[in-house]
Short mmCIF file of N, CA and C and ligand atoms in Angstrom, two decimals:
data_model
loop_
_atom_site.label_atom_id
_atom_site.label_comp_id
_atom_site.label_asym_id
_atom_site.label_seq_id
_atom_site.Cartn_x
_atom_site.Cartn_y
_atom_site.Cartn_z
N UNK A 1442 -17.60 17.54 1.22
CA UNK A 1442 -16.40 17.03 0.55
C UNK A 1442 -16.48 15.52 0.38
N UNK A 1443 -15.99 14.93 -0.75
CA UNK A 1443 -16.00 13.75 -0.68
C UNK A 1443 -15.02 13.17 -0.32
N UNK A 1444 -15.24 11.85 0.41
CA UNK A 1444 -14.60 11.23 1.13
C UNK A 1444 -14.54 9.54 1.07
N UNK A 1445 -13.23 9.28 0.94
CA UNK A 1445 -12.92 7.76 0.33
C UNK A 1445 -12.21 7.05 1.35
N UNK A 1446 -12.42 5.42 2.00
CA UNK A 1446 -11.68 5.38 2.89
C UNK A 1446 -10.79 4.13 1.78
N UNK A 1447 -9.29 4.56 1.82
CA UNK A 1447 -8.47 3.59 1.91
C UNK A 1447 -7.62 2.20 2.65
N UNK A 1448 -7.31 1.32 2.15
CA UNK A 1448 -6.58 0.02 3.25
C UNK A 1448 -5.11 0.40 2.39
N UNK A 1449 -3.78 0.43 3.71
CA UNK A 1449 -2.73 -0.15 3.25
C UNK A 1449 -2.45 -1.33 3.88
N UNK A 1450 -2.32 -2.66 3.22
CA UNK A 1450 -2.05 -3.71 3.32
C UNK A 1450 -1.28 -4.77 2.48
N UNK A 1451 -0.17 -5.57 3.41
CA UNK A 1451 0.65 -6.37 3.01
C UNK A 1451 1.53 -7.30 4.48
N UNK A 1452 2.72 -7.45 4.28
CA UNK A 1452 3.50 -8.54 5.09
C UNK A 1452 4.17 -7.39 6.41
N UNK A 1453 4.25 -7.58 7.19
CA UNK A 1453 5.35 -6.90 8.28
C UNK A 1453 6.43 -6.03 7.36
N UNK A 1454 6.31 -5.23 7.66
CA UNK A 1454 7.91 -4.33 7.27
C UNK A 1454 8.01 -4.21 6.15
N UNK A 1455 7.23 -4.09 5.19
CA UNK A 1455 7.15 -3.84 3.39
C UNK A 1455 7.20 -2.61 3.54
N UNK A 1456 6.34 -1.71 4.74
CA UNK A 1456 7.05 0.27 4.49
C UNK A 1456 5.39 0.34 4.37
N UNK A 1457 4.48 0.09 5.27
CA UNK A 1457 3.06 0.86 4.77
C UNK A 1457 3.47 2.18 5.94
N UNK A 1458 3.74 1.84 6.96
CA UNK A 1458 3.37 2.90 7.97
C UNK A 1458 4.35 4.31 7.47
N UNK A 1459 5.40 3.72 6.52
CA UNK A 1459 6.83 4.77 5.75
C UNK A 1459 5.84 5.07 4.87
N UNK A 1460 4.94 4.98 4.28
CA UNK A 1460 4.86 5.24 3.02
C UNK A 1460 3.47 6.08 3.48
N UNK A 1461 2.75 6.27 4.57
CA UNK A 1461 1.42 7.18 5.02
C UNK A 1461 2.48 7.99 5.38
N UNK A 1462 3.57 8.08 5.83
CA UNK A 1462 4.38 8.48 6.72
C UNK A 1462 5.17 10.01 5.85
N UNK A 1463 5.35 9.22 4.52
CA UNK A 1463 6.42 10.17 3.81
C UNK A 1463 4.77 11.33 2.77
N UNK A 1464 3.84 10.48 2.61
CA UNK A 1464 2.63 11.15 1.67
C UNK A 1464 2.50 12.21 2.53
N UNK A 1465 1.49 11.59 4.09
CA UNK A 1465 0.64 12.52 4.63
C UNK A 1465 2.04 13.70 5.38
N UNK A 1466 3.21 13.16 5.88
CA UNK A 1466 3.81 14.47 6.40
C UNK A 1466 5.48 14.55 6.09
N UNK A 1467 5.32 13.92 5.19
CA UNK A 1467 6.24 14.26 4.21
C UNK A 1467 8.07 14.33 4.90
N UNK A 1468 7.74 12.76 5.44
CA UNK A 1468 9.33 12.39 6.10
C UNK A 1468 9.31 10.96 6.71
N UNK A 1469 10.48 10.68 6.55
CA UNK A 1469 10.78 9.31 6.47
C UNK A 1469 11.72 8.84 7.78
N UNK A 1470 11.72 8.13 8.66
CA UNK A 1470 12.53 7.29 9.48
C UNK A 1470 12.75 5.77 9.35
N UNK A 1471 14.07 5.80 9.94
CA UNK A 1471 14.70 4.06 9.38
C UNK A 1471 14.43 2.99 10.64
N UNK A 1472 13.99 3.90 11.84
CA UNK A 1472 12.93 3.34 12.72
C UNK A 1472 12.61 2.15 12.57
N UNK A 1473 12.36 1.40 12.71
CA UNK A 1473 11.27 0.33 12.64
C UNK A 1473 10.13 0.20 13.82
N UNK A 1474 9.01 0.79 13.94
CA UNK A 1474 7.92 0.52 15.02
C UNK A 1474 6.66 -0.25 14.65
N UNK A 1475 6.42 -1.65 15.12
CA UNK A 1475 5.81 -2.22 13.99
C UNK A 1475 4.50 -1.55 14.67
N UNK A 1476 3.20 -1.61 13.68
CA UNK A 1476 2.41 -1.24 13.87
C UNK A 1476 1.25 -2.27 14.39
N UNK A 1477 0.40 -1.81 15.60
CA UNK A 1477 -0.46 -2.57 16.27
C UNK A 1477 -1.52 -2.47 15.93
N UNK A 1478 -2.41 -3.54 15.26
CA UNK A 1478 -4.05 -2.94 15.10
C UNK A 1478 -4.29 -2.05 13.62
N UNK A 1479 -4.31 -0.86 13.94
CA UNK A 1479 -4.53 0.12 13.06
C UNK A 1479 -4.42 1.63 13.05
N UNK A 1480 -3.55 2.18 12.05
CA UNK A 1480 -3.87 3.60 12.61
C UNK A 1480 -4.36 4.69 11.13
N UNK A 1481 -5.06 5.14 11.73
CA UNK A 1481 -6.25 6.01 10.44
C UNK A 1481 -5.91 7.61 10.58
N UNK A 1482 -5.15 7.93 9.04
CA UNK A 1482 -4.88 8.95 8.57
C UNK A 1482 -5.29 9.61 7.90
N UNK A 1483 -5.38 11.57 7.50
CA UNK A 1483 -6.52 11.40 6.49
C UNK A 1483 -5.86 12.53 6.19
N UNK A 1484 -5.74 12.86 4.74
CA UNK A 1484 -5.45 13.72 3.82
C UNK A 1484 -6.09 13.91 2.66
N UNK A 1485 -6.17 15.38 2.09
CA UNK A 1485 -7.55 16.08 1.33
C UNK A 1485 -6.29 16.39 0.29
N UNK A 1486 -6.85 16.19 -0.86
CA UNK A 1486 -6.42 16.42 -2.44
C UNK A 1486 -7.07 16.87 -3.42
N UNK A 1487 -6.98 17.50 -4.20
CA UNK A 1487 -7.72 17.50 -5.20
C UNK A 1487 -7.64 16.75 -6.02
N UNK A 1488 -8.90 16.55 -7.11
CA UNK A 1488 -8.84 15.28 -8.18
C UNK A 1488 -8.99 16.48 -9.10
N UNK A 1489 -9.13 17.02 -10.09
CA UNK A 1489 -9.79 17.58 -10.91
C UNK A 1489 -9.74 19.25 -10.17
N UNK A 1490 -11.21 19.64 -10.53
CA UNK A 1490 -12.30 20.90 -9.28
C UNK A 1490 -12.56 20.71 -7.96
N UNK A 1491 -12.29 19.30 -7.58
CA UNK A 1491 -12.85 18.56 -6.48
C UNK A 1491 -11.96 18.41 -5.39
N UNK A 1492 -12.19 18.34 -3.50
CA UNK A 1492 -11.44 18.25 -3.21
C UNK A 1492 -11.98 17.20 -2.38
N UNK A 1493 -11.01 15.85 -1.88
CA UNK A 1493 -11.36 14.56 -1.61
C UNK A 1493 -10.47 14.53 -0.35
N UNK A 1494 -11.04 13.64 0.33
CA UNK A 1494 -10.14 13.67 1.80
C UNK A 1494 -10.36 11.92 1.96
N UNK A 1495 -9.11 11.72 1.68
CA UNK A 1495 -8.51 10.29 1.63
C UNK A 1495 -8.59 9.92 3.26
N UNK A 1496 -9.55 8.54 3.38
CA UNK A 1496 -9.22 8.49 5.14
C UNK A 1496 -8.33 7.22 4.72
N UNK A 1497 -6.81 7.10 4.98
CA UNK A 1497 -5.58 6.19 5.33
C UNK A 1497 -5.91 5.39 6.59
N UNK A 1498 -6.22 4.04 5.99
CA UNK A 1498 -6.18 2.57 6.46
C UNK A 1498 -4.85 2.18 7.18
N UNK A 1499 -4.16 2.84 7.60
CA UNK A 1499 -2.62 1.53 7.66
C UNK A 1499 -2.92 0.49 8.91
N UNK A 1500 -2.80 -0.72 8.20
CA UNK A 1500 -3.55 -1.97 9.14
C UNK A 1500 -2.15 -2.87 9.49
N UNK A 1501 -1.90 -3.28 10.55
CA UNK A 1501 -0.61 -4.42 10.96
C UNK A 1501 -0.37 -4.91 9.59
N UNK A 1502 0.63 -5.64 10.05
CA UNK A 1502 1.46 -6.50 8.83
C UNK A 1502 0.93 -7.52 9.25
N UNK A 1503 0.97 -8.87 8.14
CA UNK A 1503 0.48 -10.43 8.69
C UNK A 1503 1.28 -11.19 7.71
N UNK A 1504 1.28 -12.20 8.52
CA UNK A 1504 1.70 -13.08 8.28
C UNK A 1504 0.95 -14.58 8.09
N UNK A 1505 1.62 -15.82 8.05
CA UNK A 1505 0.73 -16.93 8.00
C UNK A 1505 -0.11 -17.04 9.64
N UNK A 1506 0.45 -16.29 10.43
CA UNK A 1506 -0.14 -16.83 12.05
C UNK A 1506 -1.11 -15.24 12.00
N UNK A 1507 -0.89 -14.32 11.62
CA UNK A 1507 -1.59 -13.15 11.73
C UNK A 1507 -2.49 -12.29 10.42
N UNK A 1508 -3.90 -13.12 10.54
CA UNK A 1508 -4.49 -12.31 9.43
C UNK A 1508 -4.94 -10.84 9.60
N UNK A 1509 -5.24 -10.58 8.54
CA UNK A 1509 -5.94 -9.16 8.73
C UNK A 1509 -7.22 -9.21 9.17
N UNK A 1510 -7.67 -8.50 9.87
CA UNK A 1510 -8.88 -8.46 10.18
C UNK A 1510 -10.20 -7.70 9.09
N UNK A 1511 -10.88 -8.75 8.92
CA UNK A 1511 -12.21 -8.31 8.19
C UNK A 1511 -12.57 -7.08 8.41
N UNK A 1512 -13.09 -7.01 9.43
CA UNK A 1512 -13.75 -5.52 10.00
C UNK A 1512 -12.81 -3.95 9.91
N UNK A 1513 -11.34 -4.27 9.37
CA UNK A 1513 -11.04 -2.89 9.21
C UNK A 1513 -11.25 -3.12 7.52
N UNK A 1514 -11.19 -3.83 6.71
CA UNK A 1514 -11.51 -3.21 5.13
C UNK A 1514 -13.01 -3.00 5.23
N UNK A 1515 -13.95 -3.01 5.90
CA UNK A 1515 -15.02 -2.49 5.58
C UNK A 1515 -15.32 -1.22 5.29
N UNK A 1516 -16.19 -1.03 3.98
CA UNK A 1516 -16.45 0.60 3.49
C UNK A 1516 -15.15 0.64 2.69
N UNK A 1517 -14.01 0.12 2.85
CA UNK A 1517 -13.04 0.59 1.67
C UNK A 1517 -13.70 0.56 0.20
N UNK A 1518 -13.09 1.75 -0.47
CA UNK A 1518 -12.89 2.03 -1.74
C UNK A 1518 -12.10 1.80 -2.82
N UNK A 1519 -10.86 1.26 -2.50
CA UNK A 1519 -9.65 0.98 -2.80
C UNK A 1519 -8.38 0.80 -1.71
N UNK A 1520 -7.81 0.29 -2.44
CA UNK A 1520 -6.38 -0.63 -1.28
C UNK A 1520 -5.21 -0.02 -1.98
N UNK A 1521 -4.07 -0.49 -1.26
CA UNK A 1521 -2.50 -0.50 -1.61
C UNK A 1521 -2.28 -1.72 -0.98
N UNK A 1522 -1.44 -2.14 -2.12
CA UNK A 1522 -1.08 -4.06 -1.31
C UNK A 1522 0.91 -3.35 -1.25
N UNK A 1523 0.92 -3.55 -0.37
CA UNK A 1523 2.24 -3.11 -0.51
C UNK A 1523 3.52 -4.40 -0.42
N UNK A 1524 4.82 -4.56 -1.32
CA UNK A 1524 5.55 -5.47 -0.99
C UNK A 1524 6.92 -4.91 -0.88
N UNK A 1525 7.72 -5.14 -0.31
CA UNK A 1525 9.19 -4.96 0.16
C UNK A 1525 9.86 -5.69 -1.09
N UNK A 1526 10.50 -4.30 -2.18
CA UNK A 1526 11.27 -5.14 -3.27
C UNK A 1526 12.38 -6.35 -2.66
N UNK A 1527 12.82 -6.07 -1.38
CA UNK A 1527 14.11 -6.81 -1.14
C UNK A 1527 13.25 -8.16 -0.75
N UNK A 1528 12.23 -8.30 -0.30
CA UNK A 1528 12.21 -9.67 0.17
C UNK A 1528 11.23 -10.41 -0.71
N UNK A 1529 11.01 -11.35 -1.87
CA UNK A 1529 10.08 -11.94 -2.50
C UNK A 1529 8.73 -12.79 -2.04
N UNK A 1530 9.25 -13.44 -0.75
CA UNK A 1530 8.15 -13.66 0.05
C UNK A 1530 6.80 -12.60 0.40
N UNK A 1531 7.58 -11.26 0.22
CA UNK A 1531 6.36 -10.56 0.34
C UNK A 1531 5.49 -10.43 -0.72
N UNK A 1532 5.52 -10.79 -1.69
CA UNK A 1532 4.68 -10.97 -2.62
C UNK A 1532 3.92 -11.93 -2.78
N UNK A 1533 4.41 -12.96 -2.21
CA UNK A 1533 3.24 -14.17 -1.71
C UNK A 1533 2.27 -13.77 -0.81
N UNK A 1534 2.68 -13.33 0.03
CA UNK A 1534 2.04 -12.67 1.40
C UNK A 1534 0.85 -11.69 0.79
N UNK A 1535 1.28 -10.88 -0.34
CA UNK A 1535 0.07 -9.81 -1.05
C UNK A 1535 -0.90 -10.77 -1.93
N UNK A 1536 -0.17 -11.98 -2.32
CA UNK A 1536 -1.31 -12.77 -3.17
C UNK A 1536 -1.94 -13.01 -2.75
N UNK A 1537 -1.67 -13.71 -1.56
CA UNK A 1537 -2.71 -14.75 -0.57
C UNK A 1537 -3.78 -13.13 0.06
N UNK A 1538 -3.14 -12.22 0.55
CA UNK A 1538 -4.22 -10.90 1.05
C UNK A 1538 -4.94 -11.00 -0.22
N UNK A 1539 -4.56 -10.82 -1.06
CA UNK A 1539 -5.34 -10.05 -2.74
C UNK A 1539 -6.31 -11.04 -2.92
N UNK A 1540 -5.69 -12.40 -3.10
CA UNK A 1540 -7.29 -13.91 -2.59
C UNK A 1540 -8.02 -13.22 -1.91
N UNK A 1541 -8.08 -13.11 -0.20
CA UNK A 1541 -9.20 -12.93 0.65
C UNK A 1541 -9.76 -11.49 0.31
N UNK A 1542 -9.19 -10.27 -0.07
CA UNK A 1542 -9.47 -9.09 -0.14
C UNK A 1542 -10.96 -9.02 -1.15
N UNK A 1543 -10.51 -9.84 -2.21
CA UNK A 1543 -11.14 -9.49 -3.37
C UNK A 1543 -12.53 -10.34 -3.07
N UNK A 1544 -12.47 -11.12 -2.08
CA UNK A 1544 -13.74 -11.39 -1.73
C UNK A 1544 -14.80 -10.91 -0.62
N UNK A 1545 -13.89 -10.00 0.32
CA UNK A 1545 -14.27 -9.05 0.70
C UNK A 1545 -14.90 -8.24 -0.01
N UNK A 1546 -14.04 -7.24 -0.66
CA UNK A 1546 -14.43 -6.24 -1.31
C UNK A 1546 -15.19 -6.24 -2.31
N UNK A 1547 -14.85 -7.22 -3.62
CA UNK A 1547 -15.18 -7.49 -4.54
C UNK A 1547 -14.33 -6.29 -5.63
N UNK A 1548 -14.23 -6.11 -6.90
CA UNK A 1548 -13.60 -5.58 -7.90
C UNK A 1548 -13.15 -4.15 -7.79
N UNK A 1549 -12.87 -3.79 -6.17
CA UNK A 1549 -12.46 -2.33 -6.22
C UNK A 1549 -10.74 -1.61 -6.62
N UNK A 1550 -10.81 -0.74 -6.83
CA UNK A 1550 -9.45 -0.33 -7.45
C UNK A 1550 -8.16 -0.40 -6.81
N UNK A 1551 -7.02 -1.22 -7.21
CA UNK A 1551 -6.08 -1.56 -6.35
C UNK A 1551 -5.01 -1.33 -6.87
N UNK A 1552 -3.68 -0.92 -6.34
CA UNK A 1552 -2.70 -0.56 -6.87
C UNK A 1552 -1.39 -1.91 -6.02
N UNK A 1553 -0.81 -2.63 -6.78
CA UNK A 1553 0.60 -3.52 -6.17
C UNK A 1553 2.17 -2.42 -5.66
N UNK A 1554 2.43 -2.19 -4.32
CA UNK A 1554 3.41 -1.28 -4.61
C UNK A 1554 4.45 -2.21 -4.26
N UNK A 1555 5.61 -1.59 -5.54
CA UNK A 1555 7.29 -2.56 -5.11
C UNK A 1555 7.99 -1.45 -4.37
N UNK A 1556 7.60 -1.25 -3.00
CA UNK A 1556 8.79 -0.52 -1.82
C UNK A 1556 9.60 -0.80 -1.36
N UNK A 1557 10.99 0.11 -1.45
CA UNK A 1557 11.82 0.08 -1.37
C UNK A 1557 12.66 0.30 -2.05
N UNK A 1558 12.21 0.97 -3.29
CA UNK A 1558 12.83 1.05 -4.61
C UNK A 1558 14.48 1.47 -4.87
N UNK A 1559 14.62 2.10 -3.86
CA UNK A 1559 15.41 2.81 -3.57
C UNK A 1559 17.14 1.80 -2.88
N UNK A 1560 16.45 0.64 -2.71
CA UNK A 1560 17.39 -0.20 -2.44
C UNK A 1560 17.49 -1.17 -3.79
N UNK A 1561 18.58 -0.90 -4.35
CA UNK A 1561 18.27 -1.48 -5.72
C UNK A 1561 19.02 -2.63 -5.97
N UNK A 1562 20.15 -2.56 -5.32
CA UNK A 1562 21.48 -3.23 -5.26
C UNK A 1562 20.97 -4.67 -4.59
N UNK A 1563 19.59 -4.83 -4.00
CA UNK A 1563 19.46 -5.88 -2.57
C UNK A 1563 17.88 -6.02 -3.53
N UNK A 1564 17.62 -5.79 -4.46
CA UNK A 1564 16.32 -6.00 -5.06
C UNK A 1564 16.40 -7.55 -5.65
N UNK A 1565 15.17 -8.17 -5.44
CA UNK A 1565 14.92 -9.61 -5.05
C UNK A 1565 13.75 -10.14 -5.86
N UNK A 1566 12.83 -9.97 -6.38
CA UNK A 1566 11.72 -10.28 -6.63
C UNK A 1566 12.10 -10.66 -8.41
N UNK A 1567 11.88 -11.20 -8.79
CA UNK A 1567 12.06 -12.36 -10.25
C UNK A 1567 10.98 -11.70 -11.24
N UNK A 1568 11.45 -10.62 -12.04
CA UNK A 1568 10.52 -9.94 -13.07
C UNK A 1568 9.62 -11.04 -13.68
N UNK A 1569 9.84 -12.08 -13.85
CA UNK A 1569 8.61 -13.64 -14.22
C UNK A 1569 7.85 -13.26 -13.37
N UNK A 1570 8.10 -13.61 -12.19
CA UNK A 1570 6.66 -13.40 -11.43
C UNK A 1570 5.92 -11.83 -11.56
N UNK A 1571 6.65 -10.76 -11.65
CA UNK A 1571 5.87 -9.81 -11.97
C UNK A 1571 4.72 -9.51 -12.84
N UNK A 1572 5.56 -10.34 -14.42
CA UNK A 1572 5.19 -10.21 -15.43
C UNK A 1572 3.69 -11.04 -15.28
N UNK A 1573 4.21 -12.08 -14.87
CA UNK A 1573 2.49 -13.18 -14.72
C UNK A 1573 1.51 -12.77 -14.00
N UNK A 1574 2.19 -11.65 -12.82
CA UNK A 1574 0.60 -11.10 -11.85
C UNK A 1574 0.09 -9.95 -12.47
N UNK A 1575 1.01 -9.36 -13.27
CA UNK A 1575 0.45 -8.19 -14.46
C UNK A 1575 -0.28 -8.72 -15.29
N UNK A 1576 -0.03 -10.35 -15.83
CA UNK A 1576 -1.26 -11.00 -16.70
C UNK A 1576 -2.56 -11.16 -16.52
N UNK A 1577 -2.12 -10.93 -14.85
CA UNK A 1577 -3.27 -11.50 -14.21
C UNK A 1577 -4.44 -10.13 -13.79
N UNK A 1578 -4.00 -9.18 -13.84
CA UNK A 1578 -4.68 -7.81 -13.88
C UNK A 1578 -3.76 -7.00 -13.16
N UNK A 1579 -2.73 -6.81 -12.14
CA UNK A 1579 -1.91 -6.58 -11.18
C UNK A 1579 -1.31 -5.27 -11.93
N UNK A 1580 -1.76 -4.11 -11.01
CA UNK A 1580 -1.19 -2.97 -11.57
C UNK A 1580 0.18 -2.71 -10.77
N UNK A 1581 1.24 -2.69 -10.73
CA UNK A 1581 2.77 -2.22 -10.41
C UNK A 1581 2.39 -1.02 -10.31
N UNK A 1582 3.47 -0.24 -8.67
CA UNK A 1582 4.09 0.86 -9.05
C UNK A 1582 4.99 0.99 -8.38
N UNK A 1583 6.37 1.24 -8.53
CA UNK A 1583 7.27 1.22 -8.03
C UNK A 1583 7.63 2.27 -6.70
N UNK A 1584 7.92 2.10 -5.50
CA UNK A 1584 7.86 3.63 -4.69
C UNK A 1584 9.20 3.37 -3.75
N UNK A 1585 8.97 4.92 -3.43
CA UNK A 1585 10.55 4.69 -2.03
C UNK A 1585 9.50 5.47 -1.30
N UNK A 1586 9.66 4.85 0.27
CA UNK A 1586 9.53 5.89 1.17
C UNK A 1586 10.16 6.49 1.56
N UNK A 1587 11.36 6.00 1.76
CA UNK A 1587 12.56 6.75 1.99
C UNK A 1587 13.04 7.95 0.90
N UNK A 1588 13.25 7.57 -0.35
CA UNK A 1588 13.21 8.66 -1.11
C UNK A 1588 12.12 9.64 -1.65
N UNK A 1589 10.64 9.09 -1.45
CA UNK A 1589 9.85 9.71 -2.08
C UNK A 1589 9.26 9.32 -3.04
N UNK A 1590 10.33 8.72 -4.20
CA UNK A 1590 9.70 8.62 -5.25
C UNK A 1590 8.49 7.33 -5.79
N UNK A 1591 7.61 8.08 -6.66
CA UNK A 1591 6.19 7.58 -6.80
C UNK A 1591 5.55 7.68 -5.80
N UNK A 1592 5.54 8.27 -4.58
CA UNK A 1592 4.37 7.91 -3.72
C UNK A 1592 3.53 8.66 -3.78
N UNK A 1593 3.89 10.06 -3.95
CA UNK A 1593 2.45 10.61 -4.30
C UNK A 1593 1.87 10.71 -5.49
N UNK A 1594 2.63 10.33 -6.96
CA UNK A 1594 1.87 9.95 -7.40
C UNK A 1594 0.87 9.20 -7.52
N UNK A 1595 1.35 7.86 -7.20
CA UNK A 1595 0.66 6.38 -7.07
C UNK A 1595 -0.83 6.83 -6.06
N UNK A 1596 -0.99 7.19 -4.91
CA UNK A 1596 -1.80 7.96 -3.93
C UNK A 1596 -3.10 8.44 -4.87
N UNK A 1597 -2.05 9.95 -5.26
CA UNK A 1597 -2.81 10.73 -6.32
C UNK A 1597 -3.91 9.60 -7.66
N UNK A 1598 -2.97 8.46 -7.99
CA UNK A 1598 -3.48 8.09 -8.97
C UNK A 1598 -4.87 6.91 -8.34
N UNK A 1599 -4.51 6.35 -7.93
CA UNK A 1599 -5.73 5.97 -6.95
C UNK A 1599 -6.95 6.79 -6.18
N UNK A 1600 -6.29 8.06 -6.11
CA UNK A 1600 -7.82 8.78 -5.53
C UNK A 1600 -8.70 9.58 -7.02
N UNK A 1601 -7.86 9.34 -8.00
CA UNK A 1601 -8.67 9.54 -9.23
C UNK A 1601 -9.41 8.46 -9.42
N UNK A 1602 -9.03 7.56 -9.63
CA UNK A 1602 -10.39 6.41 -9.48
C UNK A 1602 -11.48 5.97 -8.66
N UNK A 1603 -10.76 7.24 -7.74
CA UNK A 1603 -11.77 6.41 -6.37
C UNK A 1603 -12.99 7.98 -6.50
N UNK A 1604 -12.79 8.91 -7.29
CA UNK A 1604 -13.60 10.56 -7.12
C UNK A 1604 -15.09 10.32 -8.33
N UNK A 1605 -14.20 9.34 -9.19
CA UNK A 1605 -15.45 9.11 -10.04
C UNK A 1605 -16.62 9.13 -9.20
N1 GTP B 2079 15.32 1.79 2.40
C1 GTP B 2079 14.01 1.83 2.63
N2 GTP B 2079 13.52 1.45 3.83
C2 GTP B 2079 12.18 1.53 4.03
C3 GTP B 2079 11.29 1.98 3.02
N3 GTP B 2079 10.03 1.93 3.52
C4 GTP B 2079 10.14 1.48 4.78
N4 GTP B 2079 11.43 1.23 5.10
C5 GTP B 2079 11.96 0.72 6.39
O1 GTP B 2079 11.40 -0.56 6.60
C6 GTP B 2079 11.09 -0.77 7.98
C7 GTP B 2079 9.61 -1.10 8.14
O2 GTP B 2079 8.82 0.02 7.77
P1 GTP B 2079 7.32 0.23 8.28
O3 GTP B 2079 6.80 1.40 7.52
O4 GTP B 2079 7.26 0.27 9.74
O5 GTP B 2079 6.65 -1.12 7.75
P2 GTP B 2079 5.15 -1.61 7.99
O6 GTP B 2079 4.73 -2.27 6.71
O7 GTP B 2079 4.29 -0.50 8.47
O8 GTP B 2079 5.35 -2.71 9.11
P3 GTP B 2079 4.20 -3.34 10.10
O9 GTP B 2079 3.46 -2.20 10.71
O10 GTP B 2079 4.98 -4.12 11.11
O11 GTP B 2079 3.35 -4.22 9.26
C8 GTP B 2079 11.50 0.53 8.69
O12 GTP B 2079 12.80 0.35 9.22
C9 GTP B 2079 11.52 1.56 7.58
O13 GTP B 2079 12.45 2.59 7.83
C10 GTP B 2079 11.85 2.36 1.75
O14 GTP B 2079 11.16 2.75 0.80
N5 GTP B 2079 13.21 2.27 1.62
MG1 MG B 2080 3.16 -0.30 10.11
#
């Protein structure tokens, strides 16, 4: 079977560990447990005829005092930069990752997620800046963990690029 390893990465509390959380078993808590280190999840899909077994990256949150560590994107195939629609800072926080990542990795397939979608009323982030990191190649997709929606698409649509 083929097998792709993914990174979810972004700022503290943007919803990566909600968002492996609601894909791989399909439920959501308002919890907050921040996550230590790393924890590696793995779920099998089909692309096509094919069936692919996604190994899930979810790596700590960081900040300016807490980078990510090199040694867990190694072997990745593709990422999720994930940002918390309510707070705009987190989108700085994914630029500055998306800088170091891309020199890590170099040109692999990446998806920007705006989580939290679902809080709409408290949504924060300045469609300008969207629009300019979409200039910039920045693929959007909007998700809730809490509600569900887009996440398995977005998932799904990333492990099609990654089966080629
Ligand atoms: N309303 C709403 N809350 C969410 C969503 N996703 C996550 N949360 C909440 O946001 C908080 C942080 O979620 P986590 O999934 O732990 O965030 P994380 O990115 O894994 O955080 P770290 O592991 O500390 O980096 C929790 O209280 C979640 O319940 C969402 O889509 N909608
Ligand atoms: Mg986490």
């Amino acid at each position: 079977m083929l097998q792709r390893k993914i990174c979810l990465l972004g700022a503290f509390g943007v919803g990566k560990t909600s968002l492996v959380r609601r894909y791989v078993d399909t439920i959501f808590s308002d919890t907050y447990l921040t996550t230590v280190g790393v924890k590696i999840d793995k779920k099998v899909l089909s692309v096509g005829t094919e069936e692919l077994a996604l190994i899930l990256w979810d790596i700590a949150g960081e900040d300016e005092v807490a980078a990510v560590r090199v040694s867990y994107l190694r072997g990745a195939a593709g990422y999720l930069l994930v940002v918390d629609g309510t707070r705009p800072e987190t989108m700085e926080t994914a630029a500055s990752i998306q800088g170091r990542i891309s020199v890590e990795l170099g040109a692999v397939p990446f998806f920007v997620l705006l989580n939290k979608a679902d809080l709409q009323e408290d949504w924060a982030i300045p469609p300008e800046r969207i629009e300019s990191l979409e200039a910039a190649g920045w693929m959007f997709r909007r998700t809730s963990a809490k509600t569900g929606t887009g996440v398995e698409e977005t998932f799904q649509e990333l492990a099609v690029r990654l089966a080629r």
